[in-house]
mmCIF file of C-alpha atoms in Angstrom:
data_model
loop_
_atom_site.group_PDB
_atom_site.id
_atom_site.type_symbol
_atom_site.label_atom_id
_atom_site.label_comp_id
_atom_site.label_asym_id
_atom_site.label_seq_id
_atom_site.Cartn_x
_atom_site.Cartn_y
_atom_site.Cartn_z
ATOM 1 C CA UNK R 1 65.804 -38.297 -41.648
ATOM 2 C CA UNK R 2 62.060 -38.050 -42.364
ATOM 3 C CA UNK R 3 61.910 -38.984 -45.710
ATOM 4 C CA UNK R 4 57.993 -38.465 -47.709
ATOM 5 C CA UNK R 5 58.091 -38.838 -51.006
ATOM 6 C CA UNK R 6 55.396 -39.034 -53.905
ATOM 7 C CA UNK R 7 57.687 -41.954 -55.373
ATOM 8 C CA UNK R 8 54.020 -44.237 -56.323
ATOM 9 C CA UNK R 9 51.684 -42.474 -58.607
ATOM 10 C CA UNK R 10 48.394 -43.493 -58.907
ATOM 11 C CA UNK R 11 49.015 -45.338 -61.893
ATOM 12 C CA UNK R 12 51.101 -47.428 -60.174
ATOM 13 C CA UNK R 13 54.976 -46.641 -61.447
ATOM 14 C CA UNK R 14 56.888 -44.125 -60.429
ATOM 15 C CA UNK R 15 58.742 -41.322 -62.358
ATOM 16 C CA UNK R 16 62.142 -40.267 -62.383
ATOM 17 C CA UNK R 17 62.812 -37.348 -61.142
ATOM 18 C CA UNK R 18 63.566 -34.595 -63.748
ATOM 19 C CA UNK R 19 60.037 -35.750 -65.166
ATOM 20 C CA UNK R 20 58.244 -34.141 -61.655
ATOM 21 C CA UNK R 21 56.440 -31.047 -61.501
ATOM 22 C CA UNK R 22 56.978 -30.616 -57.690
ATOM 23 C CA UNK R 23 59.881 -31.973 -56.208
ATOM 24 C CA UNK R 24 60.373 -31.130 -52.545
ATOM 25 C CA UNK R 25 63.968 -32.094 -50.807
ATOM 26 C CA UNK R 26 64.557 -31.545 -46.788
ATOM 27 C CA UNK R 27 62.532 -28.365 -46.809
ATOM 28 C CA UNK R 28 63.021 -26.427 -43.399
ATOM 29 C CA UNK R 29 61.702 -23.784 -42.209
ATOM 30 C CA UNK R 30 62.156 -21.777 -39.093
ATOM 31 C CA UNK R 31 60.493 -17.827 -37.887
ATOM 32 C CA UNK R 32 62.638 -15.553 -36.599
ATOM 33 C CA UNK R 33 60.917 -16.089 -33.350
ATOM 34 C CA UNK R 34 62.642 -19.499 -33.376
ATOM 35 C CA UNK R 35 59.538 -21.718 -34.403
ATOM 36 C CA UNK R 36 60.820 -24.938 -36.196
ATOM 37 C CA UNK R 37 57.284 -24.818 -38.491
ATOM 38 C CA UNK R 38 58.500 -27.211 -41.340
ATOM 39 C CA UNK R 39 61.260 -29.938 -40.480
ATOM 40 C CA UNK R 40 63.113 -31.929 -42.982
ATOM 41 C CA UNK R 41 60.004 -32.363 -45.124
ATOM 42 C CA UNK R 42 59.884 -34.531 -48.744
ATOM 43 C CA UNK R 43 57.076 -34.729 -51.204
ATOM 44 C CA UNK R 44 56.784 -34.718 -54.939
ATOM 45 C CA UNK R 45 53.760 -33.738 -57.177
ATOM 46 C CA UNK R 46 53.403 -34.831 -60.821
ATOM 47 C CA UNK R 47 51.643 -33.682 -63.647
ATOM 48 C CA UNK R 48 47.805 -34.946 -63.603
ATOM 49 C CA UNK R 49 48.277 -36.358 -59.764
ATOM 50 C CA UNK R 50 46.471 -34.997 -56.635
ATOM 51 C CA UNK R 51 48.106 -34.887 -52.947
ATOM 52 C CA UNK R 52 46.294 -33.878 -50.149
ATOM 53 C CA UNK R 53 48.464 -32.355 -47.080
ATOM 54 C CA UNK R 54 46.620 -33.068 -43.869
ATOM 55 C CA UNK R 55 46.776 -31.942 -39.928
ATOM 56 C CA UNK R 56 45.604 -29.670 -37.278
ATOM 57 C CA UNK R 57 46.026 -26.063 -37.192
ATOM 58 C CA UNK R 58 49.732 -25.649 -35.883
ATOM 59 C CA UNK R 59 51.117 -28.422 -38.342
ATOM 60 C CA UNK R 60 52.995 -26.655 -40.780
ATOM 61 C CA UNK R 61 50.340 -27.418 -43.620
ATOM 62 C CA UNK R 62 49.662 -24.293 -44.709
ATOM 63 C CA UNK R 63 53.378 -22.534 -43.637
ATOM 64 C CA UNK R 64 54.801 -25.387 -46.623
ATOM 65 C CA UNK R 65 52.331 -24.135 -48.916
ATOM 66 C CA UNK R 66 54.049 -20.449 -48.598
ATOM 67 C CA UNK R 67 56.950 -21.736 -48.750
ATOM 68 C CA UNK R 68 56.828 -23.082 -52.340
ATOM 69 C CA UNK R 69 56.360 -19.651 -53.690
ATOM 70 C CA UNK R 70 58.467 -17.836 -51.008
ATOM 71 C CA UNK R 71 55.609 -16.091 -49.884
ATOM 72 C CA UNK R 72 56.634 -16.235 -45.959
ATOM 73 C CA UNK R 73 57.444 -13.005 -43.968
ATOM 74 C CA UNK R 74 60.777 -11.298 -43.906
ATOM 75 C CA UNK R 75 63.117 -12.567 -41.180
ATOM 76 C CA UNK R 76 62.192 -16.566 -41.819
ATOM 77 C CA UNK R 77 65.003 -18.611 -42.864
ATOM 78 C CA UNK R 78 64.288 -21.634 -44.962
ATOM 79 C CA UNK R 79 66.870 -24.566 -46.655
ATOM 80 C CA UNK R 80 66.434 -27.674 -48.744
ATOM 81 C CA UNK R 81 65.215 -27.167 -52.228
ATOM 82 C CA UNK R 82 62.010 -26.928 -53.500
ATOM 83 C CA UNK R 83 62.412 -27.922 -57.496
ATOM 84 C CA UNK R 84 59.384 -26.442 -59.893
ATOM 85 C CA UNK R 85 60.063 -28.105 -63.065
ATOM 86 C CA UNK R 86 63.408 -28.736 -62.102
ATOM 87 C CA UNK R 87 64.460 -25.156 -61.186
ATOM 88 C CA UNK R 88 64.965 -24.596 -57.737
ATOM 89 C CA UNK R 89 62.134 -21.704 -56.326
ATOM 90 C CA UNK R 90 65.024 -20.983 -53.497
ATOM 91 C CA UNK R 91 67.684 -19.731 -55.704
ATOM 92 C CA UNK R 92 65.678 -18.158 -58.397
ATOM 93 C CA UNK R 93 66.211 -14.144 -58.344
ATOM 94 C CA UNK R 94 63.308 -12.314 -57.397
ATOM 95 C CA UNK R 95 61.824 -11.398 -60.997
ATOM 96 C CA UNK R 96 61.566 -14.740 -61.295
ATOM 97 C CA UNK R 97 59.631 -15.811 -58.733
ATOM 98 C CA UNK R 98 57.396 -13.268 -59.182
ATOM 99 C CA UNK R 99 56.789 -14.770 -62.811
ATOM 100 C CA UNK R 100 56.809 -18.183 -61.513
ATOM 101 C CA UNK R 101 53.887 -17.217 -58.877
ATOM 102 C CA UNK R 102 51.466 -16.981 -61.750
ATOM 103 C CA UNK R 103 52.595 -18.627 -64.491
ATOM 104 C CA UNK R 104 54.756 -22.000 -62.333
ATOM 105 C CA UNK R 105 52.140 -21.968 -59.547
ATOM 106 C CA UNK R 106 49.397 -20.390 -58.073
ATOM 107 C CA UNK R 107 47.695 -20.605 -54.953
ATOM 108 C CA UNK R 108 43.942 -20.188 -54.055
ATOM 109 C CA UNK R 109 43.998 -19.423 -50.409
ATOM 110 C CA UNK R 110 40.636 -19.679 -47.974
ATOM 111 C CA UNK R 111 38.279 -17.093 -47.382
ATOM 112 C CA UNK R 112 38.314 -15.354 -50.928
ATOM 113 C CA UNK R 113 36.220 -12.230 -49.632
ATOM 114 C CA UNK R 114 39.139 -11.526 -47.895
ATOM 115 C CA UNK R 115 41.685 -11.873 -50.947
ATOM 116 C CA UNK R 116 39.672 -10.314 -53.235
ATOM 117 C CA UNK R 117 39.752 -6.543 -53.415
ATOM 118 C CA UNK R 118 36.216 -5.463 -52.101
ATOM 119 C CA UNK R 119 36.647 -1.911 -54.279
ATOM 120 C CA UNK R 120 37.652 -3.752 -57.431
ATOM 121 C CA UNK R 121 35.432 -5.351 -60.261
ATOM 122 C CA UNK R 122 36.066 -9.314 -60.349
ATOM 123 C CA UNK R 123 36.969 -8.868 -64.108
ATOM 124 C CA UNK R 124 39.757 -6.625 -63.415
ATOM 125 C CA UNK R 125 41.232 -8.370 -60.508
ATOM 126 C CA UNK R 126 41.280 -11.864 -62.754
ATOM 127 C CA UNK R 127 42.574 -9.269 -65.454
ATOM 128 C CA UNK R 128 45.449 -7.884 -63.654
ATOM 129 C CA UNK R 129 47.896 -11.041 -64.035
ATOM 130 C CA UNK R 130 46.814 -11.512 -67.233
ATOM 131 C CA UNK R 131 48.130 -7.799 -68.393
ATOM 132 C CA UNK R 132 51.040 -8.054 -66.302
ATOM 133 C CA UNK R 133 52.742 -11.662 -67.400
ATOM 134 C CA UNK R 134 51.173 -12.941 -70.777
ATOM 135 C CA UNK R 135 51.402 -9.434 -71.708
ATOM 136 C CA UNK R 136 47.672 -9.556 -73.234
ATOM 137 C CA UNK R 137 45.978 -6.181 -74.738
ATOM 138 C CA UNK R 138 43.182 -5.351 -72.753
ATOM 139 C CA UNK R 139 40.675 -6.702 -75.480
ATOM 140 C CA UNK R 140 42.494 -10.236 -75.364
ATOM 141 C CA UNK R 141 42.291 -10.374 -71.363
ATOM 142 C CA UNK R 142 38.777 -9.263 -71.337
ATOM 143 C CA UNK R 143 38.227 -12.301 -73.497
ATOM 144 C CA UNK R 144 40.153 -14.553 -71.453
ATOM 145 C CA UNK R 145 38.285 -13.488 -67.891
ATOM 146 C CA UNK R 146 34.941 -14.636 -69.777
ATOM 147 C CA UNK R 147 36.195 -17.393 -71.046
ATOM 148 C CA UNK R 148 37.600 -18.004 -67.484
ATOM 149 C CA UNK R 149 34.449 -17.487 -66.038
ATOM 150 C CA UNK R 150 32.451 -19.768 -68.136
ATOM 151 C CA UNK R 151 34.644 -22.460 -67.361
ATOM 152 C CA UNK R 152 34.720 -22.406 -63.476
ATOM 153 C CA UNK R 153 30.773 -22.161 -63.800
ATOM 154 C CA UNK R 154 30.001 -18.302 -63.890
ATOM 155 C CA UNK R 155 28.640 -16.026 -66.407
ATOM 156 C CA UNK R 156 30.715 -14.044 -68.604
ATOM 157 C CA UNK R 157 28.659 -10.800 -67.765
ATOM 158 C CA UNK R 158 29.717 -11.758 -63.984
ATOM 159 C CA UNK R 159 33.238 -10.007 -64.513
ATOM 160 C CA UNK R 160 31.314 -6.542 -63.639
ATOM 161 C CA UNK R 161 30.485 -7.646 -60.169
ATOM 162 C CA UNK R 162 31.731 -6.351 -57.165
ATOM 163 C CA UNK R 163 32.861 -9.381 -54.577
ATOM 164 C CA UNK R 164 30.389 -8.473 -52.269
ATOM 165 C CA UNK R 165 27.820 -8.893 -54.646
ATOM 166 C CA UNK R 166 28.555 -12.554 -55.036
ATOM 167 C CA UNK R 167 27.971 -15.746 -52.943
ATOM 168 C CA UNK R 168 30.334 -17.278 -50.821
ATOM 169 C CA UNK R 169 30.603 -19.918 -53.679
ATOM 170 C CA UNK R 170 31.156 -17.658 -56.486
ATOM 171 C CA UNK R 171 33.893 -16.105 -55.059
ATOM 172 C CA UNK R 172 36.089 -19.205 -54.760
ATOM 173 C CA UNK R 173 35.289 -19.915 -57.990
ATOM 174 C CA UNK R 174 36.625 -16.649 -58.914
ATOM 175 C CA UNK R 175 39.806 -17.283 -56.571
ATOM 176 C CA UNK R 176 39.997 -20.505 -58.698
ATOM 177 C CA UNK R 177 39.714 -17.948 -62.552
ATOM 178 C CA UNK R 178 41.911 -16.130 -60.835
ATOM 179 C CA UNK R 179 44.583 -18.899 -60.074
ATOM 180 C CA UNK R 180 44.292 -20.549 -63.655
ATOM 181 C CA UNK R 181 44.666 -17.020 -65.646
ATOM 182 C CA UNK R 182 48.293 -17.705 -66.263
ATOM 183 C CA UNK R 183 48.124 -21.277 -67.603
ATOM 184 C CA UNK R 184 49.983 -22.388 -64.288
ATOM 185 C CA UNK R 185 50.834 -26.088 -64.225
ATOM 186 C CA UNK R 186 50.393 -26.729 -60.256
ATOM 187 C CA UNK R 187 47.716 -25.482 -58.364
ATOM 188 C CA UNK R 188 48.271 -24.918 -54.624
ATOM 189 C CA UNK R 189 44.999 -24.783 -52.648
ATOM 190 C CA UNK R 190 45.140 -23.873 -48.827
ATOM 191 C CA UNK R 191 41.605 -25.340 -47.223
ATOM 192 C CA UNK R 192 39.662 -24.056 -50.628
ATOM 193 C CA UNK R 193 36.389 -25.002 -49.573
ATOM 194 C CA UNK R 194 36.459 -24.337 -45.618
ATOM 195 C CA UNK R 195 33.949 -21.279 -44.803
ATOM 196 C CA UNK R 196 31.495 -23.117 -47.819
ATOM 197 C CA UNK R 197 28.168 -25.385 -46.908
ATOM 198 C CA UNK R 198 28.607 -28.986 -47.758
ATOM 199 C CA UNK R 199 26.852 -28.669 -51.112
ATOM 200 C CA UNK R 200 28.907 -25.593 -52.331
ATOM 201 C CA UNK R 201 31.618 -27.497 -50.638
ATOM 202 C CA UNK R 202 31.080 -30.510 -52.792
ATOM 203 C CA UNK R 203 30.729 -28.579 -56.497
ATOM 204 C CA UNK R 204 34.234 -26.519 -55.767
ATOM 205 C CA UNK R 205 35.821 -30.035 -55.016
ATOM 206 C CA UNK R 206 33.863 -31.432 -58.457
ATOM 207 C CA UNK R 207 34.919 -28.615 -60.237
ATOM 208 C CA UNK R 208 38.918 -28.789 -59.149
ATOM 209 C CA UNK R 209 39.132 -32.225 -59.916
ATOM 210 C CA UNK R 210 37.487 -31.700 -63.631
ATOM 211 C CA UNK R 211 40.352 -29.162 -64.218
ATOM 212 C CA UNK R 212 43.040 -31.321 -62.629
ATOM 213 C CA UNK R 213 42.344 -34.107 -65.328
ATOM 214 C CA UNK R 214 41.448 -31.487 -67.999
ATOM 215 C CA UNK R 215 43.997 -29.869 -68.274
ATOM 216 C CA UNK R 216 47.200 -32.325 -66.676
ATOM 217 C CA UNK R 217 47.561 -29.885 -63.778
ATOM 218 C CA UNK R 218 49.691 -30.968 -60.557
ATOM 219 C CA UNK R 219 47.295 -30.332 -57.413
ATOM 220 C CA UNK R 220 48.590 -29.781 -53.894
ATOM 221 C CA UNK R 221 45.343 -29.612 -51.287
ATOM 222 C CA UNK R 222 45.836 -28.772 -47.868
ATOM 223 C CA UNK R 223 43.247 -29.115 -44.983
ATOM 224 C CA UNK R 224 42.470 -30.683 -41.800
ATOM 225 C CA UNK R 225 39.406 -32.216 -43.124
ATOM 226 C CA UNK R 226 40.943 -35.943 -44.266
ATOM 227 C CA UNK R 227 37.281 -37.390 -45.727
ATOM 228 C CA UNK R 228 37.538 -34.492 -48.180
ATOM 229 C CA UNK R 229 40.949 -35.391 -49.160
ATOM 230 C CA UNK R 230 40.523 -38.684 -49.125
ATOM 231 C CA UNK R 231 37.515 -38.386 -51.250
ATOM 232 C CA UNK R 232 39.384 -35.995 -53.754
ATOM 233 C CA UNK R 233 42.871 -36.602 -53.832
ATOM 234 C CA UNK R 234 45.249 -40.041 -55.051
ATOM 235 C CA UNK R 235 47.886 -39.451 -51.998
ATOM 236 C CA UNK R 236 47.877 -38.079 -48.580
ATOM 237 C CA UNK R 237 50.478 -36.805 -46.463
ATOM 238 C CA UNK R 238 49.658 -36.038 -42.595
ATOM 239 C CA UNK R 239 51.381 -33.725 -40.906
ATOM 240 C CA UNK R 240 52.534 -32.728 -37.416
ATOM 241 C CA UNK R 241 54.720 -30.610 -35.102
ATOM 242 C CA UNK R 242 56.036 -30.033 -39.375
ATOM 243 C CA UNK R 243 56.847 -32.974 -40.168
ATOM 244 C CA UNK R 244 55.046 -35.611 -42.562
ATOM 245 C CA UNK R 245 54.231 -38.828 -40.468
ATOM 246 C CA UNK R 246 52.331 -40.571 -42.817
ATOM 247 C CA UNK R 247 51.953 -40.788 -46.239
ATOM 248 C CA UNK R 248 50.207 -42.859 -48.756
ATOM 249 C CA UNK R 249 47.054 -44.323 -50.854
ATOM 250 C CA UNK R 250 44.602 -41.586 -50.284
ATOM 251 C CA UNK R 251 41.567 -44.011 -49.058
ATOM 252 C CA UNK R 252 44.401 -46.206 -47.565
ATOM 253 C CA UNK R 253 45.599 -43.883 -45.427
ATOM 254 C CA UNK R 254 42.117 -42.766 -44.331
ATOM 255 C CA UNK R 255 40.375 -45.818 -43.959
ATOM 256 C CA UNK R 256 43.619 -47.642 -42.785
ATOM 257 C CA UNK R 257 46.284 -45.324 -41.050
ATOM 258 C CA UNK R 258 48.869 -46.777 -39.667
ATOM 259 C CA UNK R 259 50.324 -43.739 -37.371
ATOM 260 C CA UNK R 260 47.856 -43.092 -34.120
ATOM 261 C CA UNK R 261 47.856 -39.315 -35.556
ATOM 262 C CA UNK R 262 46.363 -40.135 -38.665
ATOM 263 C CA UNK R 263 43.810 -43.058 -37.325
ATOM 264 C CA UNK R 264 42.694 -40.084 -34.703
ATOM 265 C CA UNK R 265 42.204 -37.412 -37.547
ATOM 266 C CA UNK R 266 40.260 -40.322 -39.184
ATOM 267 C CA UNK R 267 38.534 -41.191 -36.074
ATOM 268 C CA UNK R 268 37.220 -37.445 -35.825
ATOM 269 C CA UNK R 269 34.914 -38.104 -38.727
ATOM 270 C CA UNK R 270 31.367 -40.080 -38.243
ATOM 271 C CA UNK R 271 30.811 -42.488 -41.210
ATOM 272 C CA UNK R 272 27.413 -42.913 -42.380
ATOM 273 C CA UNK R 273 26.043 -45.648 -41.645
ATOM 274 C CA UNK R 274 28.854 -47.148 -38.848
ATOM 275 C CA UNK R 275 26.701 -47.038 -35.559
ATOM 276 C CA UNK R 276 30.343 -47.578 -33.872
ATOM 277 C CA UNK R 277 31.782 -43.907 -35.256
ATOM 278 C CA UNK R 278 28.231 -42.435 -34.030
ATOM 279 C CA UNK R 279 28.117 -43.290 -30.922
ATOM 280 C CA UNK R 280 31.586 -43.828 -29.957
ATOM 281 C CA UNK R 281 33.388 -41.014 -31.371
ATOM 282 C CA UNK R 282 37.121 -40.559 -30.776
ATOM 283 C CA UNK R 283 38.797 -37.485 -30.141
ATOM 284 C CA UNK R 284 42.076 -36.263 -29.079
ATOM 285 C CA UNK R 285 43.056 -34.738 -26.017
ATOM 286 C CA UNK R 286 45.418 -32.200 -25.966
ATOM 287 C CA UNK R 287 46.996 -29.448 -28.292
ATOM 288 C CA UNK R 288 49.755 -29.631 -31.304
ATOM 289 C CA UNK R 289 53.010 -28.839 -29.688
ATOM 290 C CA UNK R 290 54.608 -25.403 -29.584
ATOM 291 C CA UNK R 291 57.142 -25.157 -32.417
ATOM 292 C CA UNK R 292 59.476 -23.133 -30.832
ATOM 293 C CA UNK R 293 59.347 -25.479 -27.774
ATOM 294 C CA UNK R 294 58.897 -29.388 -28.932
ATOM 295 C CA UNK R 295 59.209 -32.244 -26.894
ATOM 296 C CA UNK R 296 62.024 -34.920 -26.878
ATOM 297 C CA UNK R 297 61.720 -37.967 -29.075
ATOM 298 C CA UNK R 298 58.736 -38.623 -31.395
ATOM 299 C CA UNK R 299 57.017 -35.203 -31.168
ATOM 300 C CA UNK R 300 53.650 -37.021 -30.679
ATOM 301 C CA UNK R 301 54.418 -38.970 -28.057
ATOM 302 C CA UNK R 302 52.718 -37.083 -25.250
ATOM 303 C CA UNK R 303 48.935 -37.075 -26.879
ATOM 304 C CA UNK R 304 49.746 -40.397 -27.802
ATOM 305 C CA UNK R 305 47.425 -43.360 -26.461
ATOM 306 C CA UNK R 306 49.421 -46.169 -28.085
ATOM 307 C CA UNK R 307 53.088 -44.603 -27.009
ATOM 308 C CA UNK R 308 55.978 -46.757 -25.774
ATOM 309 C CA UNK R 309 58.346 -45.478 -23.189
ATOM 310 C CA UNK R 310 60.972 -45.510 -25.957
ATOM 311 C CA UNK R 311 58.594 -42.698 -27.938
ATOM 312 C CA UNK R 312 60.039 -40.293 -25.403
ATOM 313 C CA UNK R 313 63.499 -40.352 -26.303
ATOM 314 C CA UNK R 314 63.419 -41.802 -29.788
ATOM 315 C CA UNK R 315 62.885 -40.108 -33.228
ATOM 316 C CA UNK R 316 60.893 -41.761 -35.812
ATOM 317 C CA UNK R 317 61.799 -41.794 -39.161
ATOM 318 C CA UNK R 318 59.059 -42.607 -42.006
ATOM 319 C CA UNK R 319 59.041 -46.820 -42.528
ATOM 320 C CA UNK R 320 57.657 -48.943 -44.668
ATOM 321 C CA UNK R 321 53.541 -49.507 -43.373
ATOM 322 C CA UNK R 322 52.650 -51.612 -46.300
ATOM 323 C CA UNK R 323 52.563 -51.229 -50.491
ATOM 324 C CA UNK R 324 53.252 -47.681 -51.351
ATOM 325 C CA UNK R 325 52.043 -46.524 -47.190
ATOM 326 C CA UNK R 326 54.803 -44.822 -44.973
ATOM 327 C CA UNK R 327 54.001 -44.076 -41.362
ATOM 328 C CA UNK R 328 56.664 -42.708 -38.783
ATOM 329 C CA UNK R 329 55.654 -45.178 -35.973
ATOM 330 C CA UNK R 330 57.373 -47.562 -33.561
ATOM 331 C CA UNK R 331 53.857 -49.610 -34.145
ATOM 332 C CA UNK R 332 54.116 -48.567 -38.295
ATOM 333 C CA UNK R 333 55.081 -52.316 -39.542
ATOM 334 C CA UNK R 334 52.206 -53.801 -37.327
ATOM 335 C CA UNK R 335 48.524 -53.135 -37.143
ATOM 336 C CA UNK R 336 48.236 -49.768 -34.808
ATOM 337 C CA UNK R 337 46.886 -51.475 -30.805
ATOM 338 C CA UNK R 338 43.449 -50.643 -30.118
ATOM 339 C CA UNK R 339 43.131 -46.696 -28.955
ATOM 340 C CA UNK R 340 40.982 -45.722 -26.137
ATOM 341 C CA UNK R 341 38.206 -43.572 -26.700
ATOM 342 C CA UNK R 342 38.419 -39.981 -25.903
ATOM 343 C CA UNK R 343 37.602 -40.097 -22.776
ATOM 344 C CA UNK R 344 40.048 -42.722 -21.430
ATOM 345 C CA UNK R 345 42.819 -40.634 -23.429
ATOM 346 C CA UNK R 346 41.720 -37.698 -21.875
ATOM 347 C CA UNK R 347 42.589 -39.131 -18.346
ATOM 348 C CA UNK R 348 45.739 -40.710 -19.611
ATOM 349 C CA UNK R 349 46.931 -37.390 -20.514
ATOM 350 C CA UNK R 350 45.863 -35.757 -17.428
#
């Protein structure tokens, strides 16, 4: 079984389990087209703690995060339970999911022009959950937008714009209003800060973690970029073909990973100052697997420059990699072998 759990905090001990504010068990998750997207996948989130959910586009990353809140199209059949505060979202009747959306979790998804409502003020749009679940008066959730405002960074007298008439960076932080307006206690953010410039980038990533430790929120970031996680999260899980094949430390995992997935999504990023990742970047050949069609054995096996013959035929479960660092790898309780560069994988896989 491929078993990722959240069992080490960052303060060190872990928590039993009633006392988690996320609690994933064998999720699975499968389109009616037949697509295995999410396979058997565990994680936990508590209170106050920060996991980052890493891979390629075709992981699963952002399928899971739908999948918490039952948000995924009509037809797709999902199992294993996915506890919010100890009530499981997959049995819960459908009023109360849709209270749980807001008030449980939210999500702030990518591209916010696009889920904002370009013929809508901002104040009304950040008003509308407010009215509908805390059952405010429209004097009290007029207060709460500015107050809202003011503490993601905008104005008050912002609340009368029109999306378009913001900046790329004002909208997520209006995404972000939007997804605090209920008092939720996790926060689910799908690549928050991908279509931003580095320096917008780096204030929405300030500004997330401030409210994480302000006000003892659970945080579940997804993306494919792993310095940003790295840089703002306390755990990492990487993900592919929808599984989790490594988890662990945040900067252990990304200065140290111990499957040859998550040292090449490392790889991918130049540090500053190491001549080595300048010149000699590595990439990785090949594409993610189709998930209605995987291969035999570990699913990775075939882009794979440090694969055994074994990785063909044999599943890998998540082992120990070192303290509080899972990695499902034949090579997981040894340092990984030295990869080719990109260019001798390349042929390999050829």
């Amino acid at each position: 079984m491929n078993h990722v759990s959240n069992d080490d905090v960052a303060a060190g001990g872990a928590r039993p389990a009633e006392q988690r504010l996320l609690d994933v068990k064998n999720l699975e998750v499968t389109y009616a087209n037949g697509a295995a997207a999410v396979r058997g996948v565990h994680l936990s989130v508590d209170a106050g703690q920060k996991l980052g959910v890493a891979g390629e586009s075709g992981c699963g990353k952002s399928t899971l995060a739908l999948a918490l809140l039952r948000l995924l199209p009509a037809g797709t059949k999902v199992s294993g339970e996915i506890l919010l505060d100890g009530e499981d979202v997959l049995t819960m009747k459908w009023g109360r999911v849709r209270a749980v959306r807001w008030a449980g979790a939210s999500i702030v998804f990518q591209g916010a022009m696009h889920s904002l409502n370009a013929v809508h003020r901002i104040g009304d749009q950040i008003a509308e959950p407010i009215l509908l679940h805390k059952k405010a008066t429209q004097t009290g959730a007029k207060k709460k937008v500015g107050e809202l405002l003011e503490h993601v960074g905008l104005p008050a007298a912002r609340a009368d714009a029109y999306p378009h008439e913001l900046s790329g960076g004002q909208r997520q932080r209006v995404m972000i209003a939007m997804a605090l307006a209920c008092d939720p206690r996790l926060i689910i953010a799908d690549e928050p800060t991908t279509a931003l410039d580095v320096m917008i980038q780096a204030q929405i990533l300030r500004l997330i973690e401030q409210l994480v430790a302000e006000q003892d929120l659970g945080l579940m970031m997804i993306s494919h970029d792993l310095a940003v996680l790295s840089d703002t999260c306390d755990r990492l899980a990487v993900m592919y073909a929808g599984r989790v094949v490594e988890e662990g430390p945040a900067s252990e995992v990304y200065e140290n990973a111990r499957h040859p997935y998550g040292k090449a999504l490392s790889a991918a990023f130049p540090r500053i100052g190491d001549a080595a990742s300048r010149f000699a970047p590595r990439g990785l050949p090949g594409d993610p697997p189709d998930p209605s069609a995987l291969p035999s054995g570990c699913t990775f096996h075939p882009r794979c420059p440090v694969a055994l013959d074994s990785c063909a035929t044999d599943d890998q479960a998540l082992r120990d990699a070192g303290p509080h660092h899972r990695s499902a790898c034949v090579h997981a309780g040894s340092q990984l072998p030295a990869q080719p560069t990109s260019a001798s994988a390349a042929e390999r896989t050829s």
